[in-house]
Short mmCIF file of C-alpha atoms in Angstrom, two decimals:
data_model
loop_
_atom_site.label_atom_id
_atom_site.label_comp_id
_atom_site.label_asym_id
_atom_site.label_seq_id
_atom_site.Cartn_x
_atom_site.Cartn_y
_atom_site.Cartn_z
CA UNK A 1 69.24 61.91 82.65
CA UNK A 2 71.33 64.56 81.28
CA UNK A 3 74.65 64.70 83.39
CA UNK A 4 75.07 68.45 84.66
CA UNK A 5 78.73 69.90 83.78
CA UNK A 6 81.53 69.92 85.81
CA UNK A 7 82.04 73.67 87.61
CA UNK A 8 85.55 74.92 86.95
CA UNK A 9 88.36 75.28 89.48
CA UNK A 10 87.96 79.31 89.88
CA UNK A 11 83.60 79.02 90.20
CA UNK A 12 83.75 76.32 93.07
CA UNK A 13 86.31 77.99 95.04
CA UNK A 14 84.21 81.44 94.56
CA UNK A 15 81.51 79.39 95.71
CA UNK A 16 83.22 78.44 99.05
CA UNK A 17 84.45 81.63 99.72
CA UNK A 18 81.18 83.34 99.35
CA UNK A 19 79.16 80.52 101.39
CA UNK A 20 80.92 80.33 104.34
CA UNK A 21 80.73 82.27 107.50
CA UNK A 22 82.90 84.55 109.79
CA UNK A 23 83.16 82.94 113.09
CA UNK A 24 83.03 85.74 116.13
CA UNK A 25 86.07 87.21 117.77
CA UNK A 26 87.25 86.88 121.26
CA UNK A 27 89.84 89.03 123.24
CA UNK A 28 92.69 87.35 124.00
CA UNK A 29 96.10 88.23 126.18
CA UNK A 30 99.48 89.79 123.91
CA UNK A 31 101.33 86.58 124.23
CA UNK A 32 98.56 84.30 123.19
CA UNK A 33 97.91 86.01 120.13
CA UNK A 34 100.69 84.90 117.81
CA UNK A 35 99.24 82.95 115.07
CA UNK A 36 95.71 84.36 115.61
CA UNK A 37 94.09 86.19 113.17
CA UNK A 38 93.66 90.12 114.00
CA UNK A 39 89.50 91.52 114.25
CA UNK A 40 90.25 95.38 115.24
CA UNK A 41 92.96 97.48 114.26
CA UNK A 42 95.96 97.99 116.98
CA UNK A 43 96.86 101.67 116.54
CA UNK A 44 100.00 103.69 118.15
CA UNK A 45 99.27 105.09 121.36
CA UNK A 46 101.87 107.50 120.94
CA UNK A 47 104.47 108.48 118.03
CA UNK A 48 107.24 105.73 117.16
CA UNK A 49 109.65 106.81 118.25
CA UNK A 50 108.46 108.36 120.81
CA UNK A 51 111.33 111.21 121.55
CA UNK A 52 114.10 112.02 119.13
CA UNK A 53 116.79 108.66 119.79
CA UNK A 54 120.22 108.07 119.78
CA UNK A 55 121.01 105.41 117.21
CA UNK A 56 124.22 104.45 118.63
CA UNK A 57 126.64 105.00 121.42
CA UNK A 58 128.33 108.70 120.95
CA UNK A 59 128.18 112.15 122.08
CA UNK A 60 125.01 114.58 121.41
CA UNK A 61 126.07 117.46 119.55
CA UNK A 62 125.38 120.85 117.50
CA UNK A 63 126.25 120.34 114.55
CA UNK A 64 126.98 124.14 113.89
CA UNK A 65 130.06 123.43 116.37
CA UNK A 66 131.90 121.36 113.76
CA UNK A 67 134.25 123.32 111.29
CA UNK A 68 135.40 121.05 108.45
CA UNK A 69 133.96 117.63 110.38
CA UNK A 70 135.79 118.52 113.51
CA UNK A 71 135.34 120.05 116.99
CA UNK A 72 136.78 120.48 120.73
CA UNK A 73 133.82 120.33 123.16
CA UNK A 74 132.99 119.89 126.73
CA UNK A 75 131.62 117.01 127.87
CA UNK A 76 129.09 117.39 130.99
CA UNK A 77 128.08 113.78 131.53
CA UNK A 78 126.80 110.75 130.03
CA UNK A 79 123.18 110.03 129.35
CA UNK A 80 121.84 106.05 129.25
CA UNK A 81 119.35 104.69 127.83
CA UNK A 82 115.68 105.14 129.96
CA UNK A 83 117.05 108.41 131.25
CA UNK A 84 116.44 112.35 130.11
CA UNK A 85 118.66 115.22 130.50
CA UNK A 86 117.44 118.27 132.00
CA UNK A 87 119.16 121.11 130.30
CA UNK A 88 120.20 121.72 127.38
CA UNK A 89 123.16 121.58 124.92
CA UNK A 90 124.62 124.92 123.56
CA UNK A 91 127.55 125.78 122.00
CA UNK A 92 130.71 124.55 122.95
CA UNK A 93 129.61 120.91 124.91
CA UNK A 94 128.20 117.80 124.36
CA UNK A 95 126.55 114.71 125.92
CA UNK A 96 128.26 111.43 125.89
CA UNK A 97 124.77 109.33 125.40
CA UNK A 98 123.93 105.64 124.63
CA UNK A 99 121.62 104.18 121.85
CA UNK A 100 118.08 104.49 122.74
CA UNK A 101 118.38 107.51 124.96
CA UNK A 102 116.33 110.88 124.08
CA UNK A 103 118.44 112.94 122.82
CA UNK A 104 119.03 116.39 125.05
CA UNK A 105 117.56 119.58 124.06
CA UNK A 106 119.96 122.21 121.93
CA UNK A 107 121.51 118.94 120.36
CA UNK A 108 120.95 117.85 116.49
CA UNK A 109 123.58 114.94 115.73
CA UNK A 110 125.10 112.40 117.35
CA UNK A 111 128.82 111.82 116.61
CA UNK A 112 129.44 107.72 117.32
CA UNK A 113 131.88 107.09 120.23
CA UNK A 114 134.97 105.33 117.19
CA UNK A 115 135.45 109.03 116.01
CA UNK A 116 136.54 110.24 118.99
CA UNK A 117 139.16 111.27 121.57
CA UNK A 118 139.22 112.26 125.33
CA UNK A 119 141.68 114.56 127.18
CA UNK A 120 140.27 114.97 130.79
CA UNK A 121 136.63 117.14 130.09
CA UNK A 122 137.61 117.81 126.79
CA UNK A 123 136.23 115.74 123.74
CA UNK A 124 137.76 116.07 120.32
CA UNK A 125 135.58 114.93 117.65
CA UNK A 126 136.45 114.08 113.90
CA UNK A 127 133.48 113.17 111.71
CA UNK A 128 133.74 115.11 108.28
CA UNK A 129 129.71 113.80 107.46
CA UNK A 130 128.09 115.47 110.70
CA UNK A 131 125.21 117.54 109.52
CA UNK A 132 121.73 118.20 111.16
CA UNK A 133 120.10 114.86 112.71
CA UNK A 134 123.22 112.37 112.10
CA UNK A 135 122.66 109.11 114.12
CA UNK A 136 119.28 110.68 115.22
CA UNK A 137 116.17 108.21 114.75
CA UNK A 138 113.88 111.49 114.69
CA UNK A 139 110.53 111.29 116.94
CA UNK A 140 107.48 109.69 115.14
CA UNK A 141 109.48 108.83 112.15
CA UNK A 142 107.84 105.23 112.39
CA UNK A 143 104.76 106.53 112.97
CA UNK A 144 102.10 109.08 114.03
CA UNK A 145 100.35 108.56 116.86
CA UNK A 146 96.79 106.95 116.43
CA UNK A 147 98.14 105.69 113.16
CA UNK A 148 96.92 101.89 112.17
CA UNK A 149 99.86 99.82 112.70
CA UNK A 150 98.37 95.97 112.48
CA UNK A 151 94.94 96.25 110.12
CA UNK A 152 91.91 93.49 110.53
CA UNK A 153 92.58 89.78 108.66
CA UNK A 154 96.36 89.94 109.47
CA UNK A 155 97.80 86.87 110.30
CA UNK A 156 99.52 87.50 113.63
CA UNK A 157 103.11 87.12 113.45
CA UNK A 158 106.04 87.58 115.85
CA UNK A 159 106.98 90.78 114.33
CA UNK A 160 103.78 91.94 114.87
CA UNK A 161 103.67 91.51 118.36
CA UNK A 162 106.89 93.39 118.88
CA UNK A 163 104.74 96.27 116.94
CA UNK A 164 101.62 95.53 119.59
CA UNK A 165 103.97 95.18 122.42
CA UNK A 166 105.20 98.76 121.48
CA UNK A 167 102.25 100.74 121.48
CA UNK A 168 100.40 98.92 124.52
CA UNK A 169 98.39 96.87 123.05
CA UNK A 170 98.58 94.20 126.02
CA UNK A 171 95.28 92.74 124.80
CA UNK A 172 94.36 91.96 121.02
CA UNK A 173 90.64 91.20 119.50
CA UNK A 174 91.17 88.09 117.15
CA UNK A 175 89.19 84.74 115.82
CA UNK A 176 87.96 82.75 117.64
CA UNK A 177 89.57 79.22 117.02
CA UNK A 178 87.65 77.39 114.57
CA UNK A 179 86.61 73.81 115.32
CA UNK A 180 86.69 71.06 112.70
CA UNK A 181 85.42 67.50 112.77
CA UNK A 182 87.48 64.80 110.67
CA UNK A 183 85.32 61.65 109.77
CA UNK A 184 86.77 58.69 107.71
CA UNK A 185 84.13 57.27 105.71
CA UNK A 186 84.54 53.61 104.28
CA UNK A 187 83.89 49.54 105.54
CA UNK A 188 87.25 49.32 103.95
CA UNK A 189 88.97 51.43 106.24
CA UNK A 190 90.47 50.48 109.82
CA UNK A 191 92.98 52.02 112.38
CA UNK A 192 96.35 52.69 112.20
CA UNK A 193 96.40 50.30 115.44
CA UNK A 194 94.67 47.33 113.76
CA UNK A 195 96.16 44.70 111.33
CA UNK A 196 94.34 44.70 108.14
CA UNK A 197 92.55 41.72 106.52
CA UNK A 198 93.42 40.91 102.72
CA UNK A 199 90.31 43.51 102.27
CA UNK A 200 91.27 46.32 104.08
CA UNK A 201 93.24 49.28 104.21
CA UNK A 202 94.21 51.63 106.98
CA UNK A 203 92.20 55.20 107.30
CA UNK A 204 95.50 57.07 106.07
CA UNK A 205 93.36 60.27 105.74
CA UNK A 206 92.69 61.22 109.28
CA UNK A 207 95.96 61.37 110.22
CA UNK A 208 97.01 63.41 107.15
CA UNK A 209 93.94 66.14 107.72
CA UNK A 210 94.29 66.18 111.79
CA UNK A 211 98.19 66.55 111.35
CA UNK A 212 97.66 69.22 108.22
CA UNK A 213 95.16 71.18 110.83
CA UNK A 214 97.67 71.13 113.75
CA UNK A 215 99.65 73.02 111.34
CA UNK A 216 97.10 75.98 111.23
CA UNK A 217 96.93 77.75 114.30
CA UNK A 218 93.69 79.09 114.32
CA UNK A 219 92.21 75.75 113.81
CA UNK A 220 91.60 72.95 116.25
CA UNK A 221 90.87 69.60 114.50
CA UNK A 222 88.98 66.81 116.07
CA UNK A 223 89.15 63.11 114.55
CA UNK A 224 85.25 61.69 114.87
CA UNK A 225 86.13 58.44 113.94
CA UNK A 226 86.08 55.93 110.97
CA UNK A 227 82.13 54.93 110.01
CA UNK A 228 81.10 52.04 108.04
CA UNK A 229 79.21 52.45 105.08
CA UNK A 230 75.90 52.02 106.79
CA UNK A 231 73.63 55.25 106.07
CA UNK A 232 71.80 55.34 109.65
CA UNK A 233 75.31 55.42 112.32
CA UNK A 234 76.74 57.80 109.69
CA UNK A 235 73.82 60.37 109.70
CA UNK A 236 74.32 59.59 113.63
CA UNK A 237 77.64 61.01 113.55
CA UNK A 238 77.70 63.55 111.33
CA UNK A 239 74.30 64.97 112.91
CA UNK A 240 77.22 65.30 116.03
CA UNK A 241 80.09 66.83 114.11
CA UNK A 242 77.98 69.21 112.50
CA UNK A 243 76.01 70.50 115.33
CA UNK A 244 79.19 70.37 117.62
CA UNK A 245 81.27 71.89 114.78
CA UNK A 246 82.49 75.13 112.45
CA UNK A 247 82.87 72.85 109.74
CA UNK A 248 83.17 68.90 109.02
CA UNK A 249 85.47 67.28 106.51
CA UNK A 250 84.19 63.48 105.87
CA UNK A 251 86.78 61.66 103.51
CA UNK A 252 85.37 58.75 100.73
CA UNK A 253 81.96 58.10 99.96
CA UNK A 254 81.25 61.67 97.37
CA UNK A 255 81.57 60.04 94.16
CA UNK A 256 78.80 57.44 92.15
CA UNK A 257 79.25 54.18 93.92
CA UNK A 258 76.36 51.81 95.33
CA UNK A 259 78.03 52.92 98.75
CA UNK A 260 78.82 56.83 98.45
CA UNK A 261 75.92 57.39 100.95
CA UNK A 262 77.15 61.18 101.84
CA UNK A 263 75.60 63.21 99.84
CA UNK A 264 72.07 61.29 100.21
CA UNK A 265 72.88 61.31 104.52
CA UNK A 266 74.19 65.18 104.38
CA UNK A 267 70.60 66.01 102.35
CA UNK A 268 69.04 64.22 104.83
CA UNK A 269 70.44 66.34 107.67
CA UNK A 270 69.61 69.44 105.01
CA UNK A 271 73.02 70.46 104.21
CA UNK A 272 72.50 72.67 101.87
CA UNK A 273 74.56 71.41 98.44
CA UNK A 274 76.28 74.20 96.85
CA UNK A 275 78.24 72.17 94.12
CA UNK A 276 79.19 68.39 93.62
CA UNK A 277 81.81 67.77 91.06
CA UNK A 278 84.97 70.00 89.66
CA UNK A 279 86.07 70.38 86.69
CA UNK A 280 89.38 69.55 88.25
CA UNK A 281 92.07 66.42 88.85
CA UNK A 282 92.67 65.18 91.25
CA UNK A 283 89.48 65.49 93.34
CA UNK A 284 86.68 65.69 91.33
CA UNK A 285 84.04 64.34 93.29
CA UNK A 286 84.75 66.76 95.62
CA UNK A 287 81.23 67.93 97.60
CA UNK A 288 80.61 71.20 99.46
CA UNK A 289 77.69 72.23 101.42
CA UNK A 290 76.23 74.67 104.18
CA UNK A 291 73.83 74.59 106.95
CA UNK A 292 73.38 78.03 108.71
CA UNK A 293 76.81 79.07 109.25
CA UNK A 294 78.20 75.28 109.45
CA UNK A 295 80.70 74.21 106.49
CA UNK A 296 80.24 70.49 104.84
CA UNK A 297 83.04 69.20 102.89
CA UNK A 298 82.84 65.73 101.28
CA UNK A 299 86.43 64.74 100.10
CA UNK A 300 87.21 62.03 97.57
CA UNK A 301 88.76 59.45 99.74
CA UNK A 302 91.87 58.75 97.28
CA UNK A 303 94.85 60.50 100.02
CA UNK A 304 96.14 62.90 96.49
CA UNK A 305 92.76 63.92 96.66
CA UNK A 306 92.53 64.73 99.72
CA UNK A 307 95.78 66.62 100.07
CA UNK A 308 94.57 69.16 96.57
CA UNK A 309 91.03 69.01 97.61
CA UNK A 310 92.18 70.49 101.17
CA UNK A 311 94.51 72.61 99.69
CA UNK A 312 92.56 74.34 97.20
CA UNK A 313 89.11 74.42 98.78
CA UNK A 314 89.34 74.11 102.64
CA UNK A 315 91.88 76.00 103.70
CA UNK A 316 91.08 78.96 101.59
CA UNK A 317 87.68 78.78 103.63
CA UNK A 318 89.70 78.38 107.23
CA UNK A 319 91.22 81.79 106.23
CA UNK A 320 88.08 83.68 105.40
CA UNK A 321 86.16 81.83 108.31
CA UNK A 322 88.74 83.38 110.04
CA UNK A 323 89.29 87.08 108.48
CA UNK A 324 92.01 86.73 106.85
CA UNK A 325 92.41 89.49 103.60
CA UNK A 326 93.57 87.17 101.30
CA UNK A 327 92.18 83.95 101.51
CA UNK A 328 93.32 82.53 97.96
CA UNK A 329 95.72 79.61 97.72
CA UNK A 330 99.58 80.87 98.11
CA UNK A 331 101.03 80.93 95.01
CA UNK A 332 104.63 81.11 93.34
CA UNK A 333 105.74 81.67 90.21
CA UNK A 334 108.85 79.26 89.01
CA UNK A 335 110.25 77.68 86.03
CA UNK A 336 109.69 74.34 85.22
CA UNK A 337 113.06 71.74 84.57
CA UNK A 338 111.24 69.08 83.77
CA UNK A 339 108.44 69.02 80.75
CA UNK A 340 104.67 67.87 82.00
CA UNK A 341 101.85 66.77 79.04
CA UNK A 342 97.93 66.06 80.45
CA UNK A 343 95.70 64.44 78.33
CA UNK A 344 92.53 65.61 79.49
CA UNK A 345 90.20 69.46 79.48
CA UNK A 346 89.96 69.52 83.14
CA UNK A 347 92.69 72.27 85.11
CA UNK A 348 94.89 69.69 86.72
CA UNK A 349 96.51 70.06 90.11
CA UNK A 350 100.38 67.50 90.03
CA UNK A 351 102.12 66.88 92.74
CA UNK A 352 105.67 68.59 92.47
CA UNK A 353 108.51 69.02 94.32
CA UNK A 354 111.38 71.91 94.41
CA UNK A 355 114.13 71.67 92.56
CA UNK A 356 117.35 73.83 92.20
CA UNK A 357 117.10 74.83 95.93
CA UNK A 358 113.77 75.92 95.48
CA UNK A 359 114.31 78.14 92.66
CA UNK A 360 112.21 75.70 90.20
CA UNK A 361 110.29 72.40 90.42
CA UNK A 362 109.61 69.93 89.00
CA UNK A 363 106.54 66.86 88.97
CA UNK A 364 106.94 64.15 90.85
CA UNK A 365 106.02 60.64 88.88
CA UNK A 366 103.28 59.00 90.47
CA UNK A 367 100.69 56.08 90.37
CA UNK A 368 97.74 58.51 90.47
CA UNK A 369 95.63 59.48 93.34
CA UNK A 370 96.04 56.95 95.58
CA UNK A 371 99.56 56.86 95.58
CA UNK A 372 100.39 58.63 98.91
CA UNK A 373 103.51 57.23 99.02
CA UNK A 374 105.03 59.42 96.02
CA UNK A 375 102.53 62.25 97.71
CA UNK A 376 104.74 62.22 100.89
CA UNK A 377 108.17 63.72 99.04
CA UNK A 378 106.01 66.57 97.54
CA UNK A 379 106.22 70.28 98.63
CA UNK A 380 102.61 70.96 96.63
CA UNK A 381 101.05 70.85 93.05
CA UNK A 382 101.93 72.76 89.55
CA UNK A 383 98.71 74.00 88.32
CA UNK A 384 97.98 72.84 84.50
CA UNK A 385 95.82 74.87 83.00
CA UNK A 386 92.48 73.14 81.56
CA UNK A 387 93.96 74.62 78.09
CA UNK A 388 97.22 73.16 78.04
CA UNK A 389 97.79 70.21 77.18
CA UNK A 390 101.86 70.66 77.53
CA UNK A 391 103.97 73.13 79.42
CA UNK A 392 108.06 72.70 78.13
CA UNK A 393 110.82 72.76 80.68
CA UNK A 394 111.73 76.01 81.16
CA UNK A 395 108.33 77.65 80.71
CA UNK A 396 107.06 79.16 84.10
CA UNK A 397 104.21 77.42 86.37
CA UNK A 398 101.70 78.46 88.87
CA UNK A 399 102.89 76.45 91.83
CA UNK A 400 100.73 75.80 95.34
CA UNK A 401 102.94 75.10 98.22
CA UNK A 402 101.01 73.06 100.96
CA UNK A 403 102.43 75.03 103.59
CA UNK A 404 100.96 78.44 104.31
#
């Protein structure tokens, strides 16, 4: 049998962008929203600012009072913050106001209290840059009103609920949460809680993908257990995560082995297989499929493999399950200080970690994919292109941070 060629990096992740599905929004309370991703646009209910504000602590003014940066005016009272003055400023007085109060009619500049002096009702005023709206955070310089100040697929963060808070926006339309099942796939593989027999290994995986999915706050990550390689329990179980499920990462069991029964058991179920194999390293075996608007991933079961297959495949999906504008891989641009050589076609993801304070990085040395160990004092991969088979220290990388 002719063996079918290995997708590149850039056609499988097109692949899993354009397969997967938007989960439905739900409207949810201002404070809960944080870390939700935004379905409708939150628009200004009114201009920002909404009146003409004092930027500091000072005394409302005309500026056509001042000759040469001073003046001698009458004060009439002071004016806080919440409050509004009812007439209006003319020639000759002035306002002592506070920051954030609207400044009085008549008045265009506000002199800051530090260039001033007081001698009873008389204020004498020295500031040789007044001119027309000094200090003055003019009304709806932030914004118009029913401008669009949050736009759909936005990540919600705390800044932007001080922008939602502002214009009302007490309740906000976002993603609903997206539920994923994690099943460890192996008769190797035990708990963490069990001592192992000369044979085994502990299911390091699960722990790794339910901790990396805490870490996403739109997700919510269930651990399904670890299943023996026995074809008829495992269809059992995955028949469950998938049906109770957005999408279902199984680890192990993807690539050629006598016992790699997932993709025969996901076919079974008629998960639709939309690529096996990339033309990348780690994680080659990866496997990807759909059924309806449920996401299959089958993970090589090496833990480096695991951590770029996630990476690079899932959690680009999480983000446009979820609506999110851009839902490529984050990427950074550095210099290298240490040389890297592959000696293979295939784009190559290493495992890296920052150097310099973060303003390079370098590869970490490793014992290949299994090697979790090394994995652990990573902060992502350097992306080789499939063309190079050397990139000098110096040069400047692609570089995936795990994080977000």
């Amino acid at each position: 049998m002719k063996k079918r060629p290995l997708i590149p990096h850039e056609t499988a992740l097109s692949l899993v962008l354009k397969n997967v599905s938007m989960v439905g929004a739900e409207t949810v309370g201002l404070l809960n929203a944080a870390g939700r991703v935004l379905r409708k646009n939150v628009k200004a209910d009114r201009s920002l600012p909404p009146f003409n504000r004092s930027a500091m602590d000072g005394y409302a003014v005309k500026s056509s009072d001042f000759k040469n940066g001073r003046a001698n005016l009458v004060c009439f009272g002071v004016l806080k913050a919440g409050n509004e003055w009812k007439g209006k400023v003319t020639t000759g007085m002035c306002v002592k106001i506070m920051t954030g109060a609207p400044v009085p009619s008549g008045a265009d500049a506000v002199v800051m209290v530090e260039k001033s002096g007081v001698s009873g009702e008389m204020v004498h005023l020295n500031d040789p840059g007044v001119k027309p709206w000094s200090n003055i955070h003019k009304k709806g310089a932030d914004t118009d009103k029913g401008a669009a100040l949050i736009k759909p697929g936005t990540l919600l963060a705390p800044g932007h609920m001080a922008v939602a808070a502002s214009v009302g926006a007490a309740k906000l339309s976002v993603s609903r949460v997206i539920k994923v099942a994690v099943v460890a796939s192996g008769t190797e593989l035990i708990s963490v809680s069990r001592k192992p027999k000369p044979s085994q290994i502990r299911d390091s995986n699960s722990p790794f993908l339910i901790s990396r999915l805490k870490g996403i706050s739109w997700v919510k990550g269930t651990f399904m257990g670890i299943v023996r390689d026995e074809p008829r329990r495992f269809k059992a179980i995955l028949k469950k995560a998938i049906r109770e499920n957005d999408v279902v990462l199984i680890t192990g069991g993807v690539s050629m082995g006598d016992a790699d029964y997932t993709p025969i058991v996901l076919e079974e179920l008629k998960v639709k297989n939309v690529f096996h194999k990339a033309s990348i390293k780690p994680g080659k075996p990866i496997w990807f499929g759909v059924t309806g608007k449920k996401a299959v991933f089958g993970l090589p079961g090496n833990p480096v493999s695991v951590a770029v297959t996630f990476s690079e495949f899932v959690k680009p999906a999480f983000k446009r399950m979820a609506g999110i504008s851009d839902p490529a891989p984050r990427k950074l641009i550095l210099p290298l200080s240490e040389g890297i050589r592959k000696k293979h076609d295939r784009k190559e993801f290493r495992i890296a970690a920052f150097t310099n304070g973060g303003g390079s990085v370098a590869a970490i040395k490793h014992q290949g994919s299994g090697d979790f160990v090394s994995a652990s004092k990573s902060d992502g991969v350097i992306v080789i292109p499939s063309d190079r088979a050397e990139i000098k220290a110096g040069e400047t990388v692609e570089f995936h941070p795990w994080e977000l």
